[in-house]
CSV table of C-alpha atoms and ligand atoms in Angstrom, one decimal:
chain,number,residue,atom,x,y,z
W,4,UNK,CA,18.0,9.2,-7.8
W,5,UNK,CA,20.0,8.2,-4.7
W,6,UNK,CA,21.0,11.8,-4.0
W,7,UNK,CA,17.4,13.0,-4.4
W,8,UNK,CA,16.2,10.3,-2.0
W,9,UNK,CA,18.8,11.4,0.6
W,10,UNK,CA,17.8,15.0,0.2
W,11,UNK,CA,14.2,14.1,1.0
W,12,UNK,CA,15.3,12.0,3.9
W,13,UNK,CA,17.4,14.8,5.3
W,14,UNK,CA,14.4,17.1,5.1
W,15,UNK,CA,12.2,14.6,7.0
W,16,UNK,CA,15.0,14.0,9.6
W,17,UNK,CA,15.0,17.7,10.3
W,18,UNK,CA,11.2,18.1,10.5
W,19,UNK,CA,10.5,15.0,12.6
W,20,UNK,CA,12.2,13.5,15.7
W,21,UNK,CA,10.4,10.1,15.5
W,22,UNK,CA,12.2,7.3,13.7
W,23,UNK,CA,9.3,4.8,12.9
W,24,UNK,CA,10.1,1.4,11.6
W,25,UNK,CA,6.5,0.8,10.4
W,26,UNK,CA,5.0,2.5,7.4
W,27,UNK,CA,1.3,2.2,6.3
W,28,UNK,CA,0.1,3.1,2.8
W,29,UNK,CA,-3.6,4.0,2.9
W,30,UNK,CA,-5.7,3.0,-0.1
W,31,UNK,CA,-8.7,4.9,-1.5
W,32,UNK,CA,-11.2,5.6,1.2
W,33,UNK,CA,-9.0,4.1,4.0
W,34,UNK,CA,-7.5,7.4,5.1
W,35,UNK,CA,-9.4,7.5,8.4
W,36,UNK,CA,-6.7,5.3,9.9
W,37,UNK,CA,-4.8,8.6,10.6
W,38,UNK,CA,-7.5,9.3,13.3
W,39,UNK,CA,-6.0,6.5,15.3
W,40,UNK,CA,-2.6,8.1,15.2
W,41,UNK,CA,-1.5,10.1,18.3
W,42,UNK,CA,1.1,12.9,18.6
W,43,UNK,CA,0.7,13.5,14.9
W,44,UNK,CA,3.0,15.5,12.7
W,45,UNK,CA,1.5,16.0,9.2
W,46,UNK,CA,3.6,17.0,6.2
W,47,UNK,CA,1.7,17.7,2.9
W,48,UNK,CA,3.5,16.2,-0.1
W,49,UNK,CA,3.9,19.5,-1.8
W,50,UNK,CA,6.2,20.6,1.1
W,51,UNK,CA,8.5,17.6,0.7
W,52,UNK,CA,11.4,18.1,-1.6
W,53,UNK,CA,11.4,15.7,-4.7
W,54,UNK,CA,8.0,14.2,-3.7
W,55,UNK,CA,5.3,13.8,-6.5
W,56,UNK,CA,1.9,15.3,-5.7
W,57,UNK,CA,-1.3,13.1,-5.7
W,58,UNK,CA,-4.1,14.1,-8.0
W,59,UNK,CA,-6.9,11.5,-7.5
W,60,UNK,CA,-10.1,12.2,-5.5
W,61,UNK,CA,-10.1,10.5,-2.1
W,62,UNK,CA,-6.3,10.9,-1.7
W,63,UNK,CA,-5.4,13.8,0.5
W,64,UNK,CA,-1.6,13.7,-0.1
W,65,UNK,CA,0.4,13.9,3.2
W,66,UNK,CA,2.8,12.0,5.3
W,67,UNK,CA,1.6,11.5,8.8
W,68,UNK,CA,4.1,10.6,11.6
W,69,UNK,CA,2.9,9.6,15.0
W,70,UNK,CA,2.1,6.7,17.4
W,71,UNK,CA,-0.4,3.9,17.4
W,72,UNK,CA,-0.6,2.4,20.9
W,73,UNK,CA,2.9,3.7,21.5
W,74,UNK,CA,4.4,2.3,18.3
W,75,UNK,CA,5.9,4.9,16.0
W,76,UNK,CA,4.4,4.9,12.5
W,77,UNK,CA,4.7,6.7,9.2
W,78,UNK,CA,1.4,6.8,7.3
W,79,UNK,CA,1.0,7.8,3.7
W,80,UNK,CA,-2.4,9.3,3.2
W,81,UNK,CA,-2.7,9.4,-0.5
W,82,UNK,CA,-0.5,7.4,-2.9
W,83,UNK,CA,0.7,7.8,-6.5
W,84,UNK,CA,-0.8,5.8,-9.2
W,85,UNK,CA,0.7,4.9,-12.6
W,86,UNK,CA,-2.6,6.0,-14.3
W,87,UNK,CA,-2.1,9.5,-13.1
W,88,UNK,CA,0.7,9.8,-15.5
W,89,UNK,CA,3.6,9.4,-13.1
W,90,UNK,CA,6.7,7.3,-14.1
W,91,UNK,CA,7.0,4.1,-12.1
W,92,UNK,CA,10.1,5.6,-10.3
W,93,UNK,CA,7.8,8.4,-9.1
W,94,UNK,CA,5.0,6.0,-8.1
W,95,UNK,CA,7.5,4.2,-5.9
W,96,UNK,CA,9.7,7.1,-4.8
W,97,UNK,CA,8.2,7.2,-1.3
W,98,UNK,CA,9.3,3.6,-0.7
W,99,UNK,CA,12.9,4.5,-1.4
W,100,UNK,CA,12.6,7.3,1.1
W,101,UNK,CA,11.0,5.0,3.7
W,102,UNK,CA,13.9,2.6,3.4
W,103,UNK,CA,16.5,5.3,3.9
W,104,UNK,CA,14.4,6.7,6.8
W,105,UNK,CA,14.6,3.4,8.6
W,106,UNK,CA,11.3,1.6,7.8
W,107,UNK,CA,11.5,-2.1,8.2
W,108,UNK,CA,7.8,-3.2,7.8
W,109,UNK,CA,5.3,-1.8,5.4
W,110,UNK,CA,1.6,-2.3,5.5
W,111,UNK,CA,0.1,-1.6,2.1
W,112,UNK,CA,-3.6,-1.3,1.6
W,113,UNK,CA,-6.0,-0.7,-1.3
W,114,UNK,CA,-9.6,-0.7,-2.5
W,115,UNK,CA,-10.0,-3.6,-4.9
W,116,UNK,CA,-12.6,-5.4,-7.0
W,117,UNK,CA,-13.5,-8.9,-5.9
W,118,UNK,CA,-12.9,-11.7,-8.4
W,119,UNK,CA,-13.2,-14.6,-5.9
W,120,UNK,CA,-17.0,-15.3,-5.8
W,121,UNK,CA,-16.8,-16.1,-2.1
W,122,UNK,CA,-16.0,-12.4,-1.4
W,123,UNK,CA,-18.5,-9.6,-1.1
W,124,UNK,CA,-18.2,-5.8,-0.9
W,125,UNK,CA,-16.8,-5.1,2.6
W,126,UNK,CA,-14.6,-8.2,2.6
W,127,UNK,CA,-11.0,-7.6,4.0
W,128,UNK,CA,-8.5,-9.7,2.0
W,129,UNK,CA,-5.0,-10.5,3.3
W,130,UNK,CA,-2.8,-10.4,0.2
W,131,UNK,CA,-0.8,-13.6,0.0
W,132,UNK,CA,0.7,-12.9,-3.5
W,133,UNK,CA,0.5,-10.6,-6.5
W,134,UNK,CA,0.2,-10.8,-10.3
W,135,UNK,CA,1.9,-7.9,-12.1
W,136,UNK,CA,-0.2,-6.9,-15.1
W,137,UNK,CA,1.0,-3.3,-15.3
W,138,UNK,CA,3.0,-4.4,-18.4
W,139,UNK,CA,6.1,-2.8,-16.9
W,140,UNK,CA,8.2,-3.1,-13.7
W,141,UNK,CA,9.3,-0.3,-11.4
W,142,UNK,CA,12.9,-1.6,-11.4
W,143,UNK,CA,13.4,-1.3,-15.1
W,144,UNK,CA,16.5,0.9,-15.8
W,145,UNK,CA,20.1,1.0,-14.6
W,146,UNK,CA,20.4,-0.7,-11.2
W,147,UNK,CA,21.9,1.2,-8.2
W,148,UNK,CA,23.5,-1.4,-6.0
W,149,UNK,CA,23.2,1.0,-3.0
W,150,UNK,CA,19.5,0.2,-3.1
W,151,UNK,CA,19.3,-3.5,-4.0
W,152,UNK,CA,20.3,-6.3,-6.4
W,153,UNK,CA,19.6,-6.4,-10.1
W,154,UNK,CA,17.4,-9.4,-9.9
W,155,UNK,CA,15.4,-9.3,-6.6
W,156,UNK,CA,13.6,-12.4,-5.4
W,157,UNK,CA,9.8,-12.2,-5.1
W,158,UNK,CA,9.2,-15.6,-3.6
W,159,UNK,CA,7.9,-14.0,-0.4
W,160,UNK,CA,6.5,-10.7,-1.8
W,161,UNK,CA,4.2,-10.6,1.3
W,162,UNK,CA,6.0,-11.6,4.4
W,163,UNK,CA,5.0,-14.9,5.9
W,164,UNK,CA,5.9,-13.6,9.3
W,165,UNK,CA,3.6,-10.6,8.9
W,166,UNK,CA,0.8,-12.6,7.4
W,167,UNK,CA,0.9,-15.0,10.4
W,168,UNK,CA,0.9,-12.0,12.8
W,169,UNK,CA,-2.1,-10.5,11.0
W,170,UNK,CA,-4.0,-13.8,11.2
W,171,UNK,CA,-3.1,-14.4,14.8
W,172,UNK,CA,-4.3,-10.9,15.7
W,173,UNK,CA,-7.5,-11.3,13.7
W,174,UNK,CA,-8.3,-14.6,15.3
W,175,UNK,CA,-7.7,-13.3,18.8
W,176,UNK,CA,-10.0,-10.3,18.2
W,177,UNK,CA,-12.6,-12.2,16.2
W,178,UNK,CA,-12.0,-10.1,13.1
W,179,UNK,CA,-13.2,-11.6,9.8
W,180,UNK,CA,-10.8,-11.8,6.8
W,181,UNK,CA,-10.2,-13.7,3.6
W,182,UNK,CA,-6.9,-14.4,1.8
W,183,UNK,CA,-6.0,-14.2,-1.8
W,184,UNK,CA,-3.9,-13.0,-4.8
W,185,UNK,CA,-4.1,-9.3,-5.8
W,186,UNK,CA,-3.7,-8.6,-9.5
W,187,UNK,CA,-2.4,-5.1,-10.3
W,188,UNK,CA,-3.3,-3.4,-13.5
W,189,UNK,CA,-2.8,0.1,-14.8
W,190,UNK,CA,-6.4,1.4,-14.9
W,191,UNK,CA,-7.8,4.0,-15.0
W,192,UNK,CA,-10.7,2.2,-16.8
W,193,UNK,CA,-12.2,-0.6,-14.8
W,194,UNK,CA,-12.0,-4.1,-16.4
W,195,UNK,CA,-14.3,-5.6,-19.0
W,196,UNK,CA,-16.2,-8.8,-18.1
W,197,UNK,CA,-13.9,-10.7,-20.5
W,198,UNK,CA,-10.8,-9.4,-18.7
W,199,UNK,CA,-12.1,-10.4,-15.3
W,200,UNK,CA,-12.8,-13.9,-16.7
W,201,UNK,CA,-9.2,-14.1,-17.8
W,202,UNK,CA,-7.9,-12.8,-14.5
W,203,UNK,CA,-10.0,-15.3,-12.7
W,204,UNK,CA,-8.5,-18.1,-14.8
W,205,UNK,CA,-5.0,-16.7,-14.0
W,206,UNK,CA,-5.6,-17.1,-10.3
W,207,UNK,CA,-6.5,-13.6,-9.2
W,208,UNK,CA,-8.9,-13.1,-6.2
W,209,UNK,CA,-9.0,-9.3,-6.4
W,210,UNK,CA,-8.0,-6.6,-8.9
W,211,UNK,CA,-6.8,-3.1,-8.4
W,212,UNK,CA,-4.7,-0.3,-9.8
W,213,UNK,CA,-1.9,0.0,-7.2
W,214,UNK,CA,0.1,-1.9,-4.6
W,215,UNK,CA,2.2,-4.1,-7.0
W,216,UNK,CA,4.8,-1.5,-7.8
W,217,UNK,CA,5.2,-0.5,-4.1
W,218,UNK,CA,5.4,-4.2,-3.1
W,219,UNK,CA,8.1,-4.9,-5.8
W,220,UNK,CA,10.2,-2.0,-4.7
W,221,UNK,CA,9.8,-2.7,-1.0
W,222,UNK,CA,11.1,-6.3,-1.5
W,223,UNK,CA,13.9,-5.0,-3.6
W,224,UNK,CA,14.9,-2.7,-0.8
W,225,UNK,CA,14.5,-5.3,1.9
W,226,UNK,CA,11.4,-4.0,3.5
W,227,UNK,CA,8.9,-6.6,4.7
W,228,UNK,CA,5.4,-6.2,3.3
W,229,UNK,CA,1.9,-6.9,4.6
W,230,UNK,CA,-0.9,-6.2,2.2
W,231,UNK,CA,-4.6,-5.8,2.9
W,232,UNK,CA,-7.3,-5.2,0.2
W,233,UNK,CA,-10.7,-3.8,1.0
W,234,UNK,CA,-13.1,-5.4,-1.5
W,235,UNK,CA,-15.3,-2.5,-2.4
W,236,UNK,CA,-17.2,-4.1,-5.3
W,237,UNK,CA,-17.5,-7.4,-7.1
W,238,UNK,CA,-15.5,-7.1,-10.4
W,239,UNK,CA,-17.1,-6.5,-13.8
W,240,UNK,CA,-19.3,-9.4,-15.0
W,241,UNK,CA,-19.5,-10.8,-11.5
W,242,UNK,CA,-21.4,-7.7,-10.3
W,243,UNK,CA,-24.2,-6.7,-12.7
W,244,UNK,CA,-23.9,-3.0,-11.8
W,245,UNK,CA,-21.6,-0.4,-13.3
W,246,UNK,CA,-18.6,0.8,-11.2
W,247,UNK,CA,-17.8,4.3,-10.1
W,248,UNK,CA,-14.9,5.6,-8.0
W,249,UNK,CA,-17.5,7.3,-5.7
W,250,UNK,CA,-19.1,3.9,-4.9
W,251,UNK,CA,-15.6,2.4,-4.3
W,252,UNK,CA,-14.7,5.1,-1.8
W,253,UNK,CA,-18.1,4.9,-0.2
W,254,UNK,CA,-17.7,1.2,0.6
W,255,UNK,CA,-14.1,1.6,1.6
W,256,UNK,CA,-15.1,4.3,4.1
W,257,UNK,CA,-17.9,2.1,5.4
W,258,UNK,CA,-15.4,-0.8,5.9
W,259,UNK,CA,-12.8,1.6,7.3
W,260,UNK,CA,-13.6,0.9,10.9
W,261,UNK,CA,-12.9,-2.8,10.7
W,262,UNK,CA,-9.9,-2.2,8.5
W,263,UNK,CA,-8.5,0.4,11.0
W,264,UNK,CA,-9.1,-1.8,14.0
W,265,UNK,CA,-7.2,-4.7,12.4
W,266,UNK,CA,-4.3,-2.5,11.4
W,267,UNK,CA,-4.2,-0.9,14.8
W,268,UNK,CA,-4.0,-4.4,16.4
W,269,UNK,CA,-1.3,-5.5,14.0
W,270,UNK,CA,0.8,-2.4,14.5
W,271,UNK,CA,0.5,-2.7,18.3
W,272,UNK,CA,2.3,-6.0,18.0
W,273,UNK,CA,5.1,-4.6,16.0
W,274,UNK,CA,6.8,-3.0,19.1
D,21,LIG,O1,-5.2,3.5,-4.3
D,21,LIG,P1,-6.2,2.3,-4.4
D,21,LIG,O2,-5.6,1.1,-5.1
D,21,LIG,O3,-6.8,2.0,-3.1
D,21,LIG,O4,-7.3,2.9,-5.4
D,21,LIG,C1,-8.3,2.1,-6.0
D,21,LIG,C2,-7.7,1.8,-7.4
D,21,LIG,C3,-8.0,3.1,-8.1
D,21,LIG,O5,-7.1,4.0,-7.8
D,21,LIG,C4,-9.3,3.5,-7.6
D,21,LIG,C5,-10.4,3.0,-8.5
D,21,LIG,O6,-11.7,3.3,-7.9
D,21,LIG,O7,-9.4,2.9,-6.3
D,22,GUN,N1,-9.0,-2.3,-11.3
D,22,GUN,C1,-9.9,-2.2,-10.4
D,22,GUN,N2,-9.7,-1.4,-9.4
D,22,GUN,C2,-10.6,-1.3,-8.4
D,22,GUN,N3,-10.6,-0.6,-7.3
D,22,GUN,C3,-11.8,-0.9,-6.6
D,22,GUN,N4,-12.6,-1.7,-7.4
D,22,GUN,C4,-11.8,-2.0,-8.5
D,22,GUN,C5,-12.1,-2.8,-9.6
D,22,GUN,O1,-13.2,-3.4,-9.8
D,22,GUN,N5,-11.1,-2.9,-10.5
């Protein structure tokens, strides 16, 4: 895997002059953030050696390099989900590439179902911790010490420093947010009401089908993580209506402007 990652990094080094230290992973319906990126260089995943290709609607599948208020960034428009049939090592492959490319801070975003009854569709939730219910872990397998240690610490899965920066920025700009624990599960089926009841008892505030594998690998590699969930629907049993991915994307797009503004303000402080 190490050699494959280095091959991908070499390709990117040749294609792009910028050396961003900040990466942003855009969740379902949150891809409009790329409109805020200037001096863009876009590379479709299919052109990148060893990169998996995204298959889910609402995910365009490209790396976007550029600047936000003068800060160089690397955005992933379209991510890889376990439910698409990828191995965990494929789902998290871009994070390994980011690390070798020089990324130090990663902002990961997602569309999620709200379990905390104080939330509503359109709530932006700062992720303070995660619960891994994928039933697996992206680090299973022989460990390569060139990447990280066998038993990585997860006591600060979401960087306290980045969380306090995000809060400071939100308060300064009067941007509303909530905080909570994100529970990641495989999907692709949405939860039953009984499952949501269990997740609520477990301490989850939101549920989704991504983010946890990427967060685990970023921590393993020594990348600081900030997580933001866009609550697109109240979870099953709390909402009385059925879920659809179209409705999820619709609400995420509608919340997109507030999400983008917040992320732009955060990135601008990461000079
Ligand atoms: O990539 P994210 O986590 O934003 O996508 C969410 C979870 C599923 O992929 C999909 C369900 O509607 O949206
Ligand atoms: N698992 C899960 N993922 C989501 N993504 C957006 N809404 C939801 C939801 O209710 N459940």
